XYZ file of C-alpha atoms in Angstrom:
301
model
C -14.008 -0.430 57.611
C -10.422 0.209 57.539
C -9.409 -2.944 55.527
C -12.209 -2.292 53.066
C -10.826 1.000 52.684
C -7.166 0.107 51.964
C -8.076 -2.434 49.503
C -9.477 0.644 48.208
C -6.398 3.217 48.322
C -4.161 -0.271 46.643
C -7.063 -0.466 44.092
C -6.688 3.306 43.030
C -2.598 2.892 43.466
C -2.751 -0.400 40.903
C -4.852 1.595 38.226
C -2.780 5.094 38.303
C 0.792 2.501 38.487
C -0.866 0.526 35.292
C -1.709 4.038 33.473
C 1.394 5.150 34.797
C 3.103 2.552 32.930
C 1.144 2.045 29.502
C 1.980 6.407 29.320
C 5.607 6.150 29.586
C 5.352 2.508 27.255
C 3.889 5.463 24.640
C 7.210 7.632 24.831
C 9.212 4.984 24.961
C 7.678 3.482 21.630
C 7.251 6.477 19.731
C 10.995 7.298 20.872
C 11.971 3.873 19.298
C 9.967 4.174 16.262
C 11.547 7.605 15.114
C 15.005 6.362 15.736
C 13.891 2.955 13.680
C 12.863 5.209 10.798
C 15.728 7.331 10.112
C 18.000 4.152 10.855
C 16.306 2.521 7.891
C 14.082 4.353 5.471
C 16.354 4.376 2.652
C 16.377 0.141 2.450
C 13.368 -0.008 3.024
C 12.485 2.077 -0.060
C 14.818 -0.387 -2.119
C 12.751 -3.297 -0.529
C 9.228 -1.940 -1.541
C 10.461 -0.797 -5.105
C 12.688 -4.482 -5.552
C 9.271 -6.310 -4.276
C 6.482 -4.279 -6.514
C 8.795 -4.535 -9.627
C 11.106 -7.143 -9.980
C 11.113 -6.461 -13.818
C 12.481 -3.529 -13.694
C 15.266 -4.344 -11.019
C 18.087 -7.129 -11.494
C 19.035 -7.333 -7.692
C 18.679 -4.683 -4.585
C 21.867 -3.194 -5.525
C 21.109 -2.300 -8.399
C 17.917 -0.511 -7.509
C 20.205 1.926 -4.882
C 22.196 2.915 -7.570
C 19.233 3.604 -9.583
C 17.656 5.434 -6.826
C 20.309 7.068 -5.784
C 21.616 7.907 -9.421
C 18.128 9.548 -10.755
C 16.126 10.525 -7.511
C 19.115 11.596 -5.092
C 18.999 10.816 -1.399
C 15.844 12.530 -1.743
C 13.883 9.441 -3.984
C 15.949 7.000 -0.447
C 14.061 9.145 1.491
C 10.831 9.143 -0.398
C 8.098 8.233 1.879
C 9.902 9.091 4.950
C 7.127 11.780 6.384
C 4.097 8.776 5.892
C 7.090 6.545 7.349
C 7.413 8.125 10.803
C 3.962 8.276 10.652
C 3.661 5.109 10.370
C 6.828 4.036 12.478
C 5.041 6.208 15.377
C 1.740 5.060 15.814
C 2.801 1.500 15.153
C 5.550 1.134 17.735
C 3.371 4.051 20.133
C 0.368 1.215 20.394
C 2.517 -1.656 20.164
C 5.109 -1.546 22.842
C 1.817 0.593 24.768
C -0.332 -2.402 23.700
C 2.404 -5.071 24.325
C 2.590 -3.546 28.120
C -0.709 -4.841 28.345
C -0.885 -7.683 27.666
C 2.571 -8.886 29.368
C 0.511 -7.662 32.427
C -2.732 -9.540 31.224
C -1.044 -12.837 30.035
C 1.508 -12.655 33.701
C -1.571 -12.276 35.532
C -3.097 -14.774 33.586
C -0.147 -17.841 34.916
C -0.002 -16.454 38.205
C 2.909 -14.170 37.878
C 3.670 -11.423 40.020
C 5.894 -9.049 37.514
C 5.876 -9.384 34.023
C 9.596 -9.895 34.802
C 9.488 -13.437 35.938
C 8.050 -13.326 32.231
C 9.456 -16.538 29.929
C 10.617 -15.779 26.732
C 7.446 -17.633 24.773
C 5.250 -15.335 27.156
C 6.733 -12.218 26.065
C 6.151 -13.653 22.123
C 2.644 -14.380 22.872
C 2.793 -11.364 23.968
C 4.190 -9.559 20.972
C 1.912 -11.474 18.840
C -1.526 -10.469 20.855
C -0.852 -6.669 20.982
C 0.270 -6.692 17.359
C -3.419 -6.738 16.015
C -3.817 -3.689 17.646
C -0.776 -2.079 16.039
C -1.662 -3.169 12.783
C -5.109 -1.446 12.527
C -2.595 2.077 12.555
C -0.216 0.919 10.742
C -2.694 -0.242 7.566
C -3.137 3.092 6.256
C 0.058 4.868 6.494
C 2.279 2.318 5.101
C -0.185 2.555 2.821
C 0.401 5.928 1.933
C 3.789 5.344 1.834
C 4.258 2.523 -0.587
C 2.254 4.321 -2.992
C 4.824 7.462 -2.586
C 8.284 4.823 -2.897
C 7.066 3.745 -6.158
C 6.204 6.563 -7.736
C 8.536 7.305 -10.359
C 8.403 3.516 -11.543
C 4.146 4.080 -11.614
C 4.572 7.383 -13.445
C 3.565 9.654 -10.820
C 4.451 12.906 -9.574
C 2.212 12.927 -5.996
C 3.195 14.422 -2.375
C 1.513 12.237 1.242
C -1.483 15.184 1.021
C -2.684 14.314 -3.068
C -2.284 10.471 -1.951
C -4.875 10.713 0.535
C -6.810 12.668 -1.515
C -6.914 9.539 -4.230
C -7.634 7.301 -2.200
C -10.785 9.312 -0.594
C -11.937 10.505 -4.291
C -11.661 6.750 -5.719
C -12.393 4.284 -2.448
C -13.155 6.091 -0.538
C -11.894 5.434 3.511
C -11.933 1.817 2.873
C -9.672 2.542 0.721
C -6.757 3.121 2.970
C -6.856 -0.601 4.121
C -6.278 -2.266 1.224
C -4.106 -4.854 1.758
C -4.846 -5.351 6.006
C -5.184 -8.735 5.373
C -1.765 -9.598 4.758
C -0.561 -6.596 6.779
C -2.239 -9.054 9.757
C -0.687 -12.320 8.251
C 2.408 -10.533 8.293
C 2.146 -8.564 11.775
C 0.824 -11.382 14.084
C 3.308 -14.308 13.548
C 6.402 -11.312 12.563
C 5.834 -10.079 16.150
C 5.324 -13.086 17.979
C 9.348 -13.941 16.341
C 10.183 -10.579 17.168
C 9.296 -10.229 20.813
C 10.788 -14.082 21.403
C 13.782 -13.865 19.958
C 14.521 -10.228 21.667
C 13.687 -12.122 24.779
C 15.603 -15.085 23.857
C 18.345 -12.856 22.864
C 18.551 -10.703 26.456
C 18.053 -14.126 28.542
C 21.307 -15.740 26.886
C 23.026 -12.814 27.364
C 21.852 -11.565 30.663
C 25.083 -13.048 33.096
C 24.809 -14.930 36.670
C 23.679 -11.992 39.081
C 22.600 -9.297 36.336
C 19.181 -7.986 35.291
C 18.342 -8.674 31.373
C 17.919 -4.538 31.988
C 21.348 -4.127 32.967
C 22.889 -5.720 29.741
C 24.641 -2.856 28.212
C 23.596 -0.626 24.983
C 25.529 -3.052 22.891
C 24.055 -6.296 24.197
C 20.471 -4.606 24.147
C 20.899 -3.313 20.337
C 22.097 -7.086 19.577
C 19.237 -8.374 20.876
C 17.144 -5.594 19.031
C 18.797 -6.963 15.255
C 17.983 -10.694 16.110
C 14.691 -10.145 16.750
C 14.034 -8.041 13.575
C 15.741 -10.227 11.703
C 13.986 -13.391 13.033
C 10.587 -10.772 12.340
C 10.952 -10.053 8.221
C 12.908 -13.466 7.626
C 9.722 -15.247 9.229
C 6.829 -12.860 7.283
C 8.366 -11.201 4.706
C 6.178 -13.673 1.510
C 3.227 -11.462 3.728
C 4.905 -8.209 2.923
C 5.515 -9.120 -0.913
C 2.100 -9.268 -1.240
C 1.011 -6.287 0.902
C 3.441 -3.810 -0.785
C 1.761 -4.955 -4.107
C -1.603 -4.738 -2.700
C -1.114 -1.757 -1.672
C 0.967 0.305 -4.453
C -1.514 -1.516 -7.087
C -4.535 -0.324 -5.443
C -6.561 -4.038 -5.166
C -6.616 -7.721 -5.510
C -7.258 -10.190 -2.649
C -4.300 -11.918 -0.484
C -4.268 -15.054 -2.710
C -4.620 -14.055 -6.285
C -1.645 -11.424 -5.192
C -0.446 -14.114 -3.566
C -0.602 -16.787 -6.656
C 0.327 -13.782 -8.876
C 3.433 -13.392 -7.753
C 4.214 -16.780 -7.983
C 3.486 -17.182 -11.461
C 5.560 -14.158 -12.681
C 8.935 -14.771 -10.104
C 8.528 -18.474 -8.997
C 8.731 -19.069 -4.853
C 11.981 -16.323 -5.151
C 9.561 -14.181 -6.062
C 8.524 -13.826 -2.483
C 11.853 -13.917 -0.805
C 12.796 -11.086 -3.128
C 15.014 -7.879 -1.199
C 14.591 -9.845 1.799
C 19.084 -9.586 1.978
C 18.591 -5.506 1.870
C 15.433 -6.224 4.343
C 17.509 -7.892 6.735
C 20.442 -5.758 6.495
C 17.808 -2.830 7.142
C 16.106 -4.184 10.127
C 20.018 -5.246 11.471
C 20.730 -1.518 12.378
C 16.801 -0.080 12.129
C 15.901 -2.475 15.610
C 18.976 -2.335 17.394
C 18.450 1.430 17.673
C 14.877 0.930 18.067
C 15.239 -1.448 20.800
C 18.003 0.288 22.314
C 15.680 3.255 22.372
C 13.087 2.135 23.475
C 14.554 0.666 26.825
C 16.748 3.733 27.967
C 13.831 6.062 27.028
C 11.606 3.185 29.794
C 15.026 3.137 32.228
C 13.675 7.292 31.794
C 10.657 8.071 32.622
C 11.134 5.303 35.635
C 13.334 7.363 36.823
C 11.624 10.439 35.966
C 8.495 9.271 37.978
């Protein structure tokens, strides 16, 4: 009886620790999402415009100059509110799911602690977590893309008016236009994102040091590499998603073929340079905010 009571107590304590870790990952992911948006929003606006209107902008520098000239700083931060909602929701769900997916894969592989997982195992955890993140990202990113492309579409709109129009014309299903390319982007993308990040942390860890102790600069460097690995690997799917969400329809394959027909294979990589410049800074900020917030709350609790 005594042994059974101890086992029950251990089970309750284990469940409590899992719940606490989940809450901390949620808060850390939220902090990372906020840092990611404010660090990278101007170049994200440029990315969406270049992807959607390649006939208007010969390159990303022209787009950046024209947007600033015509719309000012506010134009470069168009869609910040839904972008904030998208990134906070996505990263909160992503990092919470990532933590639980790490625990699941560690258990399946007979590991006692997620700290002993290899970069490849972490990459698979990230890929699995991306499925959950995509369900909250697709609707909010749809609104963001429509706001960012409003001037080129000759529309005046707010986040509220965009949501109202989507509901009026296509109903709740309209918020999930672009879900297929979102999944095609997120699932392999986060494999490379977390895989590259954890590989860099592993390589940057000195002998006798834990990867959690590498410091802010090295964490930012690893995050930057992870971000660039993500976007370089899945950029064509993101081009298709942006087109579908701004124009309001079309299938994944029909939109993909339309882009290739109009601009060739290069059209699928239009805007990759500003995207990698943006993610180099934004993903570094994201992981620094995430890791430091996690450390803080684990210390407090």
